[in-house]
XYZ file of C-alpha atoms in Angstrom:
676
model
C 4.671 19.935 -8.642
C 3.156 23.431 -8.914
C 1.863 22.417 -12.329
C 0.172 19.320 -10.846
C -1.589 21.195 -8.060
C -2.724 23.897 -10.472
C -4.293 21.227 -12.644
C -5.981 19.632 -9.624
C -7.500 22.977 -8.707
C -8.649 23.321 -12.308
C -10.516 20.007 -12.171
C -12.455 21.112 -9.118
C -13.218 24.695 -10.145
C -13.695 24.631 -13.911
C -17.251 25.515 -14.886
C -18.665 25.336 -18.366
C -19.872 28.673 -19.752
C -23.254 27.743 -21.103
C -26.810 28.937 -21.399
C -29.075 27.819 -18.570
C -31.013 25.420 -20.783
C -27.983 23.834 -22.487
C -26.862 20.455 -21.202
C -23.368 20.064 -19.803
C -21.277 16.962 -19.038
C -21.486 15.177 -15.707
C -19.768 17.226 -12.971
C -17.893 16.138 -9.799
C -20.446 17.626 -7.398
C -23.232 15.840 -9.293
C -22.186 12.734 -7.377
C -23.856 14.180 -4.272
C -27.128 14.616 -6.208
C -27.472 10.970 -7.234
C -30.176 8.737 -5.772
C -30.770 5.024 -6.180
C -33.407 2.462 -5.227
C -32.503 -0.702 -3.335
C -34.106 -3.517 -1.303
C -37.502 -3.494 -3.095
C -40.169 -5.562 -1.334
C -43.567 -6.091 -2.956
C -46.662 -6.680 -0.825
C -48.130 -10.207 -0.874
C -51.089 -9.044 -2.988
C -48.814 -7.196 -5.407
C -50.411 -3.783 -4.925
C -47.601 -1.849 -3.198
C -43.819 -1.764 -3.010
C -41.677 -0.572 -0.139
C -38.039 0.148 -0.902
C -34.969 1.987 0.356
C -34.356 5.327 -1.349
C -30.649 6.126 -1.079
C -28.659 9.292 -1.559
C -25.654 11.207 -0.290
C -25.525 13.705 2.560
C -23.220 16.466 1.294
C -22.847 18.034 4.746
C -21.852 14.820 6.523
C -20.155 13.143 3.536
C -21.947 9.813 3.705
C -24.689 7.762 2.130
C -28.107 7.639 3.739
C -31.372 5.903 3.030
C -35.038 6.109 4.009
C -37.941 3.795 3.263
C -40.457 4.865 0.624
C -43.657 3.201 -0.545
C -45.297 3.306 -3.962
C -48.197 1.597 -5.690
C -47.220 -0.993 -8.269
C -48.470 1.266 -11.066
C -46.167 4.060 -9.864
C -48.838 6.178 -8.195
C -48.884 7.464 -4.606
C -45.103 7.579 -4.287
C -44.350 8.748 -0.761
C -42.043 8.420 2.233
C -43.052 5.595 4.569
C -42.410 7.477 7.829
C -41.681 11.052 8.836
C -38.452 10.076 10.576
C -35.234 11.552 9.100
C -32.921 8.675 10.015
C -31.517 5.654 8.241
C -34.092 2.930 7.605
C -33.603 -0.437 5.908
C -34.581 -4.122 5.599
C -38.304 -3.578 5.159
C -40.264 -6.856 5.259
C -44.010 -7.285 4.688
C -45.970 -9.437 7.104
C -47.490 -12.581 5.529
C -50.931 -10.927 5.432
C -49.595 -7.579 4.214
C -51.024 -5.618 7.147
C -47.646 -4.590 8.592
C -44.090 -3.799 7.558
C -41.200 -4.620 9.871
C -37.999 -2.659 9.348
C -34.723 -1.592 10.938
C -34.151 2.039 11.877
C -31.296 3.875 13.515
C -31.792 5.573 16.880
C -29.544 7.485 19.259
C -28.857 4.170 21.033
C -28.264 2.110 17.874
C -30.373 0.272 15.311
C -33.716 -1.132 16.438
C -36.646 -3.092 15.041
C -39.700 -0.997 14.111
C -43.198 -1.789 12.886
C -45.429 0.108 10.439
C -49.184 -0.584 10.242
C -50.400 -0.196 6.666
C -54.017 0.761 7.466
C -53.258 3.492 9.976
C -49.740 4.580 9.040
C -48.689 4.311 12.668
C -45.180 3.213 13.602
C -43.722 1.830 16.824
C -40.333 0.747 18.083
C -40.534 -2.891 19.129
C -37.067 -3.600 20.481
C -34.363 -2.406 22.817
C -31.382 -4.413 21.612
C -27.720 -4.424 22.578
C -26.551 -4.634 18.937
C -28.017 -4.116 15.479
C -30.464 -6.748 14.178
C -30.252 -8.172 10.670
C -31.826 -10.849 8.422
C -35.395 -10.013 9.502
C -37.799 -12.888 8.790
C -41.521 -13.201 9.615
C -42.984 -16.417 10.966
C -45.645 -17.848 8.609
C -48.529 -16.882 10.929
C -47.191 -13.353 11.432
C -46.917 -13.724 15.206
C -43.137 -13.619 15.476
C -40.056 -12.131 13.852
C -36.714 -13.889 13.732
C -33.442 -12.063 13.208
C -29.710 -12.367 13.751
C -27.628 -10.230 16.096
C -24.036 -10.083 17.277
C -23.359 -11.067 20.896
C -20.133 -9.790 22.450
C -17.594 -12.013 24.192
C -14.798 -10.980 26.543
C -11.360 -10.760 24.896
C -8.588 -13.084 26.093
C -6.321 -11.975 28.953
C -2.625 -12.847 28.810
C -1.185 -10.697 31.581
C -2.754 -8.997 34.570
C -1.655 -5.383 34.954
C -1.038 -3.820 38.364
C -3.528 -1.173 39.453
C -2.606 2.351 38.421
C -2.447 5.145 41.014
C -5.558 7.213 41.432
C -5.637 9.959 38.803
C -2.752 8.466 36.785
C -3.015 8.749 32.993
C -1.634 5.499 31.662
C -1.724 4.235 28.093
C -4.784 2.341 26.951
C -4.822 -1.374 27.842
C -3.254 -3.848 25.421
C -5.583 -5.256 22.788
C -5.295 -9.047 22.701
C -6.567 -11.368 20.001
C -6.131 -15.070 19.350
C -8.537 -15.342 16.412
C -7.707 -16.190 12.798
C -9.937 -13.356 11.552
C -9.710 -10.355 13.821
C -10.092 -7.286 11.588
C -12.277 -6.247 8.687
C -11.727 -3.609 6.031
C -14.137 -0.753 6.573
C -14.682 -1.744 10.200
C -11.222 -2.189 11.652
C -10.696 -4.353 14.725
C -13.477 -6.903 15.169
C -14.997 -7.079 18.619
C -14.830 -10.631 19.996
C -18.116 -12.483 19.839
C -20.534 -14.426 17.643
C -23.715 -13.758 15.700
C -26.785 -15.636 16.891
C -30.423 -16.187 15.952
C -33.157 -14.477 17.999
C -36.952 -14.304 18.005
C -39.465 -11.856 19.395
C -43.249 -11.367 19.163
C -44.262 -9.137 16.249
C -46.378 -7.078 18.653
C -43.400 -6.439 20.910
C -42.192 -8.265 23.985
C -39.301 -10.336 25.191
C -36.444 -11.293 22.893
C -35.386 -14.947 22.973
C -31.983 -16.204 21.870
C -32.309 -19.384 19.809
C -28.649 -20.324 19.250
C -25.942 -20.215 21.910
C -22.828 -22.143 20.824
C -19.651 -20.277 19.858
C -20.219 -20.263 16.110
C -21.362 -17.506 13.794
C -24.975 -17.765 12.604
C -24.987 -14.684 10.384
C -27.291 -16.165 7.761
C -30.544 -15.556 5.989
C -33.312 -17.386 7.825
C -36.257 -19.450 6.615
C -39.187 -20.740 8.679
C -40.848 -24.060 8.040
C -44.514 -23.534 7.010
C -45.711 -24.668 10.446
C -43.448 -22.101 12.115
C -41.791 -24.655 14.396
C -38.390 -24.759 12.707
C -35.905 -22.230 11.360
C -33.432 -23.195 8.638
C -30.135 -21.340 8.416
C -26.578 -21.579 7.125
C -23.570 -21.635 9.446
C -20.099 -23.079 9.880
C -20.482 -25.219 12.991
C -17.856 -27.794 12.030
C -14.742 -28.754 13.964
C -11.807 -26.485 13.161
C -14.283 -23.973 11.692
C -11.804 -21.091 11.742
C -9.468 -22.856 9.330
C -12.242 -24.371 7.237
C -13.395 -20.825 6.535
C -14.851 -21.585 3.080
C -17.194 -24.158 4.563
C -20.772 -23.733 5.744
C -23.677 -26.154 6.150
C -27.464 -25.997 6.273
C -28.973 -26.530 9.707
C -32.414 -26.651 11.273
C -33.219 -25.474 14.770
C -36.352 -26.289 16.750
C -37.520 -22.963 18.151
C -38.912 -24.569 21.320
C -36.221 -27.081 22.265
C -33.427 -25.132 20.477
C -32.094 -28.443 19.239
C -29.909 -28.010 16.121
C -29.626 -30.607 13.340
C -27.056 -30.543 10.526
C -28.727 -31.238 7.170
C -25.660 -31.093 4.905
C -22.046 -32.197 5.265
C -20.412 -31.366 1.943
C -17.007 -29.679 2.088
C -17.762 -26.229 0.749
C -20.233 -23.402 1.248
C -23.887 -24.454 1.615
C -26.037 -21.447 2.489
C -29.206 -19.403 1.865
C -31.792 -22.120 2.696
C -35.382 -21.549 1.591
C -38.162 -23.874 2.767
C -40.715 -24.783 0.088
C -44.342 -23.668 0.546
C -45.443 -27.256 1.225
C -42.669 -27.769 3.774
C -41.307 -30.877 2.084
C -38.159 -29.451 0.476
C -35.360 -26.998 1.094
C -33.663 -25.085 -1.705
C -30.186 -23.720 -1.059
C -27.008 -22.517 -2.757
C -23.546 -24.018 -2.608
C -20.837 -26.043 -4.288
C -18.324 -28.781 -3.546
C -15.120 -26.889 -2.809
C -12.345 -27.954 -5.167
C -10.060 -25.225 -3.711
C -9.549 -23.158 -6.821
C -9.931 -19.535 -7.801
C -13.577 -19.670 -8.879
C -16.488 -22.085 -8.763
C -20.104 -21.589 -9.787
C -22.695 -21.366 -7.036
C -25.356 -23.915 -7.924
C -28.966 -24.379 -6.829
C -29.672 -27.496 -4.751
C -32.834 -29.158 -3.495
C -33.130 -31.643 -0.659
C -35.772 -33.071 1.629
C -36.192 -31.334 4.970
C -34.265 -34.120 6.697
C -31.287 -33.555 4.367
C -31.896 -36.583 2.163
C -32.258 -36.689 -1.635
C -29.870 -33.827 -2.268
C -29.633 -32.865 -5.951
C -28.587 -29.968 -8.188
C -31.238 -28.469 -10.477
C -29.208 -25.655 -12.118
C -26.614 -27.878 -13.815
C -27.503 -26.648 -17.292
C -26.661 -23.038 -16.392
C -22.932 -22.315 -16.490
C -23.321 -19.266 -14.288
C -23.417 -18.591 -10.543
C -26.904 -18.547 -9.027
C -27.855 -15.917 -6.424
C -30.889 -14.509 -4.637
C -33.201 -17.529 -4.610
C -36.873 -17.451 -3.551
C -39.725 -19.915 -4.049
C -42.709 -19.093 -6.216
C -46.095 -19.305 -4.506
C -46.974 -22.663 -6.080
C -43.799 -24.357 -4.901
C -43.149 -25.621 -8.422
C -40.076 -23.485 -8.989
C -37.842 -20.694 -7.778
C -36.813 -17.207 -8.808
C -33.126 -16.329 -8.875
C -30.542 -13.941 -10.350
C -27.375 -14.519 -12.350
C -24.786 -12.494 -14.257
C -24.371 -13.081 -17.973
C -21.849 -11.158 -20.069
C -21.727 -8.187 -17.722
C -25.502 -7.938 -17.247
C -27.530 -9.240 -14.309
C -30.721 -11.199 -15.000
C -33.771 -12.287 -13.029
C -35.043 -15.738 -13.986
C -37.315 -18.613 -12.948
C -36.351 -22.284 -12.779
C -38.745 -25.182 -12.347
C -37.890 -28.284 -10.347
C -36.761 -30.081 -13.500
C -34.193 -27.377 -14.241
C -35.989 -25.546 -17.069
C -35.083 -21.849 -16.946
C -37.078 -18.852 -18.173
C -35.407 -15.440 -18.150
C -37.752 -12.769 -16.793
C -35.767 -9.535 -16.825
C -32.436 -7.907 -17.698
C -30.524 -4.990 -16.201
C -30.735 -5.732 -12.490
C -28.312 -3.483 -10.601
C -27.371 0.150 -10.205
C -26.798 -0.001 -6.449
C -22.970 -0.038 -6.456
C -22.425 3.684 -6.896
C -18.913 4.288 -8.210
C -17.797 1.845 -10.872
C -20.048 -0.362 -13.084
C -20.186 -3.506 -10.933
C -23.230 -5.722 -10.410
C -25.662 -5.604 -7.507
C -29.341 -5.056 -6.859
C -32.225 -7.233 -5.702
C -35.808 -8.194 -6.538
C -39.089 -9.300 -4.962
C -42.077 -11.227 -6.314
C -45.712 -11.135 -5.149
C -47.858 -14.233 -4.578
C -49.351 -13.819 -8.057
C -46.002 -13.412 -9.795
C -45.587 -9.642 -10.147
C -41.875 -8.889 -10.169
C -40.214 -5.702 -8.898
C -36.470 -5.151 -9.121
C -33.773 -2.494 -9.041
C -33.181 -1.628 -12.701
C -30.221 0.232 -14.189
C -28.818 1.264 -17.534
C -25.573 3.111 -18.320
C -27.404 6.446 -18.167
C -28.982 6.151 -14.694
C -28.547 4.361 -11.328
C -31.209 1.967 -10.108
C -34.880 2.779 -10.378
C -37.775 0.438 -9.640
C -39.026 -1.675 -12.519
C -42.197 -3.773 -12.386
C -43.083 -6.698 -14.605
C -46.422 -8.483 -14.292
C -46.774 -12.097 -15.427
C -48.369 -11.186 -18.789
C -46.089 -8.213 -19.526
C -43.522 -8.595 -22.279
C -41.378 -5.761 -20.974
C -40.878 -4.238 -17.510
C -42.216 -0.800 -16.659
C -40.143 1.768 -14.774
C -42.250 3.262 -11.989
C -39.679 5.644 -10.465
C -37.429 8.299 -11.951
C -35.135 9.309 -9.129
C -32.487 11.217 -11.087
C -34.258 13.173 -13.809
C -33.828 16.333 -11.730
C -30.078 16.171 -12.370
C -29.437 13.836 -15.319
C -31.975 15.540 -17.604
C -29.604 18.508 -17.522
C -26.443 16.523 -18.271
C -25.036 15.012 -21.433
C -23.457 11.684 -20.541
C -20.812 9.795 -22.431
C -22.332 7.157 -24.695
C -21.607 3.561 -23.636
C -20.944 1.046 -26.422
C -20.277 -2.681 -26.190
C -17.206 -4.096 -27.953
C -16.033 -7.649 -28.604
C -12.572 -8.632 -29.770
C -10.353 -11.730 -29.999
C -7.614 -12.711 -27.564
C -4.237 -12.998 -29.260
C -3.275 -15.698 -26.741
C -5.909 -18.348 -27.432
C -8.563 -16.851 -29.697
C -11.205 -16.412 -26.988
C -13.852 -13.753 -27.424
C -13.359 -10.924 -24.916
C -16.053 -8.404 -24.014
C -15.602 -4.790 -23.030
C -17.262 -1.412 -23.209
C -16.138 2.016 -24.337
C -17.561 5.306 -23.154
C -17.148 8.168 -25.570
C -16.857 11.741 -24.317
C -20.016 13.888 -24.320
C -20.401 15.717 -27.648
C -18.123 13.131 -29.275
C -16.889 14.068 -32.759
C -15.775 11.091 -34.856
C -13.553 13.342 -36.978
C -11.360 14.168 -33.967
C -8.596 12.165 -32.333
C -9.200 11.152 -28.703
C -6.984 9.811 -25.927
C -7.773 6.393 -24.446
C -8.116 5.712 -20.722
C -8.188 2.026 -19.762
C -10.108 1.363 -16.519
C -9.314 -2.116 -15.143
C -11.867 -3.707 -12.823
C -11.205 -5.131 -9.380
C -11.741 -8.605 -8.064
C -10.326 -9.933 -10.277
C -13.155 -12.444 -9.856
C -15.895 -9.942 -10.668
C -17.275 -8.153 -13.701
C -18.001 -4.746 -15.126
C -21.063 -4.271 -17.300
C -23.481 -1.947 -19.029
C -24.372 -0.207 -15.779
C -24.304 3.389 -14.578
C -20.961 4.641 -13.227
C -20.289 8.223 -12.099
C -16.528 7.558 -12.062
C -16.507 6.419 -15.677
C -18.696 9.371 -16.686
C -16.336 11.841 -15.013
C -13.408 10.361 -16.920
C -15.329 10.615 -20.198
C -16.399 14.186 -19.393
C -12.711 15.117 -19.249
C -12.283 14.142 -22.889
C -11.229 10.478 -22.765
C -12.606 7.480 -24.556
C -12.821 5.173 -21.550
C -12.340 1.446 -22.121
C -13.354 -1.039 -19.445
C -12.871 -4.716 -20.380
C -13.775 -8.050 -18.790
C -10.593 -10.075 -19.377
C -10.262 -13.750 -18.447
C -10.902 -14.266 -14.767
C -14.039 -12.114 -14.985
C -17.325 -13.649 -13.912
C -20.492 -13.962 -16.023
C -18.806 -16.011 -18.787
C -18.851 -19.431 -17.134
C -16.791 -21.265 -14.546
C -13.958 -22.255 -16.872
C -13.372 -18.664 -18.060
C -13.379 -17.234 -14.525
C -11.023 -19.968 -13.309
C -8.357 -19.277 -15.958
C -6.464 -17.255 -13.335
C -6.097 -20.273 -11.033
C -2.362 -20.412 -10.190
C -1.955 -17.930 -13.043
C -2.533 -14.388 -11.808
C -1.656 -12.006 -13.272
C -1.487 -14.023 -16.462
C -3.045 -13.769 -19.867
C -5.596 -11.307 -18.503
C -2.823 -8.820 -19.299
C -2.911 -9.922 -22.953
C -6.694 -9.607 -23.004
C -6.511 -5.986 -21.840
C -3.766 -5.053 -24.305
C -5.605 -6.818 -27.148
C -8.539 -4.516 -26.430
C -6.283 -1.483 -26.607
C -4.920 -2.663 -29.973
C -8.448 -3.297 -31.227
C -9.526 0.270 -30.442
C -6.342 1.739 -31.950
C -6.720 -0.316 -35.139
C -10.347 0.749 -35.450
C -9.217 4.377 -35.369
C -11.332 5.088 -32.293
C -8.377 6.330 -30.202
C -4.897 7.769 -30.718
C -2.068 5.263 -30.191
C 0.146 8.120 -28.994
C -2.301 9.069 -26.241
C -2.796 5.976 -24.105
C -3.463 6.128 -20.341
C -4.312 3.445 -17.802
C -5.866 3.199 -14.340
C -7.714 0.770 -12.088
C -8.372 -0.087 -8.456
C -7.686 -3.119 -6.260
C -7.170 -6.001 -8.713
C -7.442 -3.266 -11.344
C -4.584 -1.538 -9.541
C -2.587 -4.760 -9.754
C -3.265 -4.928 -13.497
C -2.321 -1.270 -13.975
C 0.994 -1.736 -12.151
C 1.584 -4.968 -14.099
C 0.908 -3.226 -17.416
C 3.435 -0.432 -16.848
C 5.959 -3.057 -15.773
C 5.363 -4.995 -18.993
C 5.378 -2.151 -21.540
C 5.985 1.575 -21.947
C 3.103 2.364 -24.312
C 1.139 4.467 -21.836
C 1.936 8.140 -21.316
C 0.776 8.054 -17.676
C -0.817 5.678 -15.172
C -2.736 5.918 -11.912
C -2.624 2.870 -9.648
C -5.457 2.784 -7.095
C -5.239 0.697 -3.882
C -3.032 -2.043 -5.384
C -1.402 -5.261 -4.318
C 2.260 -4.725 -5.214
C 3.920 -7.570 -3.306
C 1.922 -10.777 -2.838
C 4.272 -11.958 -0.099
C 3.641 -8.972 2.150
C -0.019 -8.522 1.129
C -0.875 -12.123 1.897
C 0.368 -11.845 5.466
C -0.909 -8.375 6.447
C -4.335 -7.958 4.795
C -7.581 -8.550 6.685
C -8.269 -11.600 4.489
C -4.706 -12.913 4.718
C -5.808 -16.472 5.422
C -7.841 -16.844 2.230
C -5.196 -16.954 -0.493
C -3.149 -20.110 -0.065
C -3.892 -22.802 -2.668
C -6.851 -20.973 -4.208
C -4.738 -18.194 -5.749
C -1.214 -19.663 -5.590
C -0.034 -23.071 -4.364
C 0.921 -23.042 -0.701
C 1.861 -20.190 1.595
C 4.462 -17.512 0.661
C 7.297 -19.182 2.603
C 6.510 -22.459 0.811
C 6.343 -20.997 -2.690
C 8.336 -17.787 -2.553
C 9.245 -17.724 -6.256
C 5.650 -17.934 -7.523
C 4.396 -15.285 -5.108
C 7.265 -12.990 -6.093
C 7.005 -13.566 -9.848
C 3.286 -12.738 -9.655
C 3.966 -9.474 -7.824
C 4.062 -6.180 -9.777
C 7.034 -5.219 -7.596
C 9.083 -7.836 -9.459
C 8.674 -5.714 -12.613
C 9.267 -2.300 -11.063
C 12.764 -2.124 -12.582
C 11.127 -1.937 -16.025
C 8.725 0.930 -15.277
C 9.295 4.161 -17.197
C 5.675 5.392 -17.140
C 4.866 8.404 -14.903
C 2.714 6.792 -12.219
C 0.512 8.143 -9.445
C -0.343 5.790 -6.558
C -3.573 6.325 -4.569
C -4.613 4.462 -1.412
C -6.932 4.890 1.557
C -5.029 5.214 4.817
C -7.541 2.914 6.557
C -7.397 0.255 3.841
C -7.033 -3.191 5.411
C -7.641 -5.176 2.202
C -4.722 -3.741 0.196
C -2.919 -1.925 2.997
C -1.098 1.395 2.459
C 2.213 -0.444 2.845
C 1.543 -2.012 -0.563
C 1.100 1.354 -2.275
C 4.150 2.735 -0.492
C 6.354 -0.117 -1.732
C 5.541 0.828 -5.314
C 5.888 4.558 -4.704
C 9.202 4.164 -2.843
C 10.615 1.885 -5.545
C 9.659 4.390 -8.260
C 11.185 7.257 -6.262
C 14.434 5.345 -5.817
C 14.505 4.832 -9.573
C 13.736 8.542 -10.165
C 10.557 7.750 -12.110
C 7.968 10.548 -12.073
C 5.560 9.582 -9.328
C 3.415 10.925 -6.520
C 1.687 9.183 -3.600
C -1.878 10.246 -2.740
C -3.155 9.033 0.634
C -6.821 9.541 1.509
C -6.922 9.942 5.305
C -10.409 8.634 6.056
C -10.787 5.945 3.395
C -10.886 2.164 3.608
C -10.675 -0.126 0.576
C -14.168 1.057 -0.368
C -13.039 4.581 -1.225
C -16.487 5.389 -2.677
C -18.183 5.053 0.733
C -17.435 8.712 1.372
C -18.539 10.553 -1.765
C -15.909 13.256 -1.281
C -13.258 10.526 -1.435
C -14.748 9.221 -4.675
C -14.567 12.735 -6.114
C -11.043 13.227 -4.766
C -9.867 9.952 -6.284
C -11.208 10.919 -9.713
C -9.950 14.500 -9.462
C -6.411 13.415 -8.574
C -6.447 10.823 -11.353
C -7.510 13.368 -13.966
C -5.075 15.989 -12.704
C -2.172 13.564 -13.048
C -3.195 12.429 -16.518
C -3.587 16.042 -17.681
C 0.089 16.637 -16.970
C 0.933 14.156 -19.742
C -1.966 14.843 -22.099
C -0.647 17.694 -24.198
């Protein structure tokens, strides 16, 4: 092990000897220098944009974000306030004279107001919990939001009083809820999220909903300001019908709630039309399978005349908002690993407006991002490419191409040579389907040289990688690997049928799709068949463990935060209740053989590949017990292995940038041991 730890130290301390003006590859500590734009909101007249400027705090090892404002042409780029605290959820008033936002304080998050003419700010609220889903009333007089309201936990036994001064153990923690913990947050305090309103000039806060259901939804006012539309799961047996939600209306005076939909499945994100006659919303009829497209619906405000208008688009619809005329809506969708912004009219005709939305999921190249449109149709969105995280891009109605108006990372990336990202397509040996992936070549790539291949499998598995910036991928490439990240079957952005190929079949032929990509790159002479390595996290960790159980072609593997045993995972993870029948038929005790045969642990007797296992010790999604099962099995078989536990990491390892760096550093150190 001395050799391993020496290599780990090398990864952290190696510095390139170079002239000051010569570019070098991306470095581990560069992660702390990255910035990215999120939550852009354009003013109603289209003249200014307020957004959240995010970065990492190297001293406190966390992300942070402040609000900035910039003119639409990119001029007058400045911080919105002088406060050095986290700020988010900026929302312009209907007239554009004010900006409401959420800001942290010593007592918790509160609602603040910024006046655009004077630059003054004021705290409007004194809330018990953090507000979310800020929404202005149409006349600008009120602000609606959602907020968690605590409930008392159940009591099973009454303890006797302890003697004065006695130091007893903490009281028992009792829960009787189906969902009682959340990865990244731990134990969930009992209670429900409700809708509130308060005057936009400050004053009393009024609770609009009171029943014991969660109302953690985006909100939409009717044009007359008398009604709020929202999504919630207020049905009988709501805990066990956890995929369901409906659209409701609530009268803000009487607080009377009316259900507008009743379809079995998720109906959510209601948006009232400008004329007040229609409601647009997202949802689908739940067929209880692995994946289903989210489709765009319209209905009358009383719930009648429900119809789908996005039927011609075989992609999931997200992020809907009405245009000012009420003749159509803006929305986003993923297509072949790239996120688009588009417009759809009420007849279903779609016009794509922009590509490359994203860049806000710092770590690996997943989707993300958001947009905003002014009353006259000027679009602003978070824009990314493989060589930078999200900046703000603006596209006016007559523009053919968007214009970048920020450049948040030139101060660091102008001095780095990144690995070049190239798209690849190849054919599945199983059924002839076209499979998409990307390779990232090392900086200063020389086609005459032979390079090792590192496969990076994405998580989900119902998700997608794409042509987006990724510091993790760049760090792997900087260490001399050609990095291959594919979107095998089960990935989104290729249609519902493709994403649902893993229904009752996971892992399945997604394994073949990954290995077909490896063979494609070997046959093209891009990589050395004798220098193959593999890694991946979450579902990518499952695939990595599955691969080394299926073949011995790889010289080394690193399995990040995996599921190793579906029987144990399904009954201990924070989302334990969500797997039956959508991933495998029935519960584990009803279908033991299928759960076991789909578990990488069932193949552990075949593994000969030296394998590192990495997991966060606070991971509730793929708990540490999963990683330990694989590590212990490999140790018992005397396979070269090591277990790396990150003490302060949940499933989202990247949330602490030092953990992201540590994960990559340990991965590279392990692979170096077998890359000679």
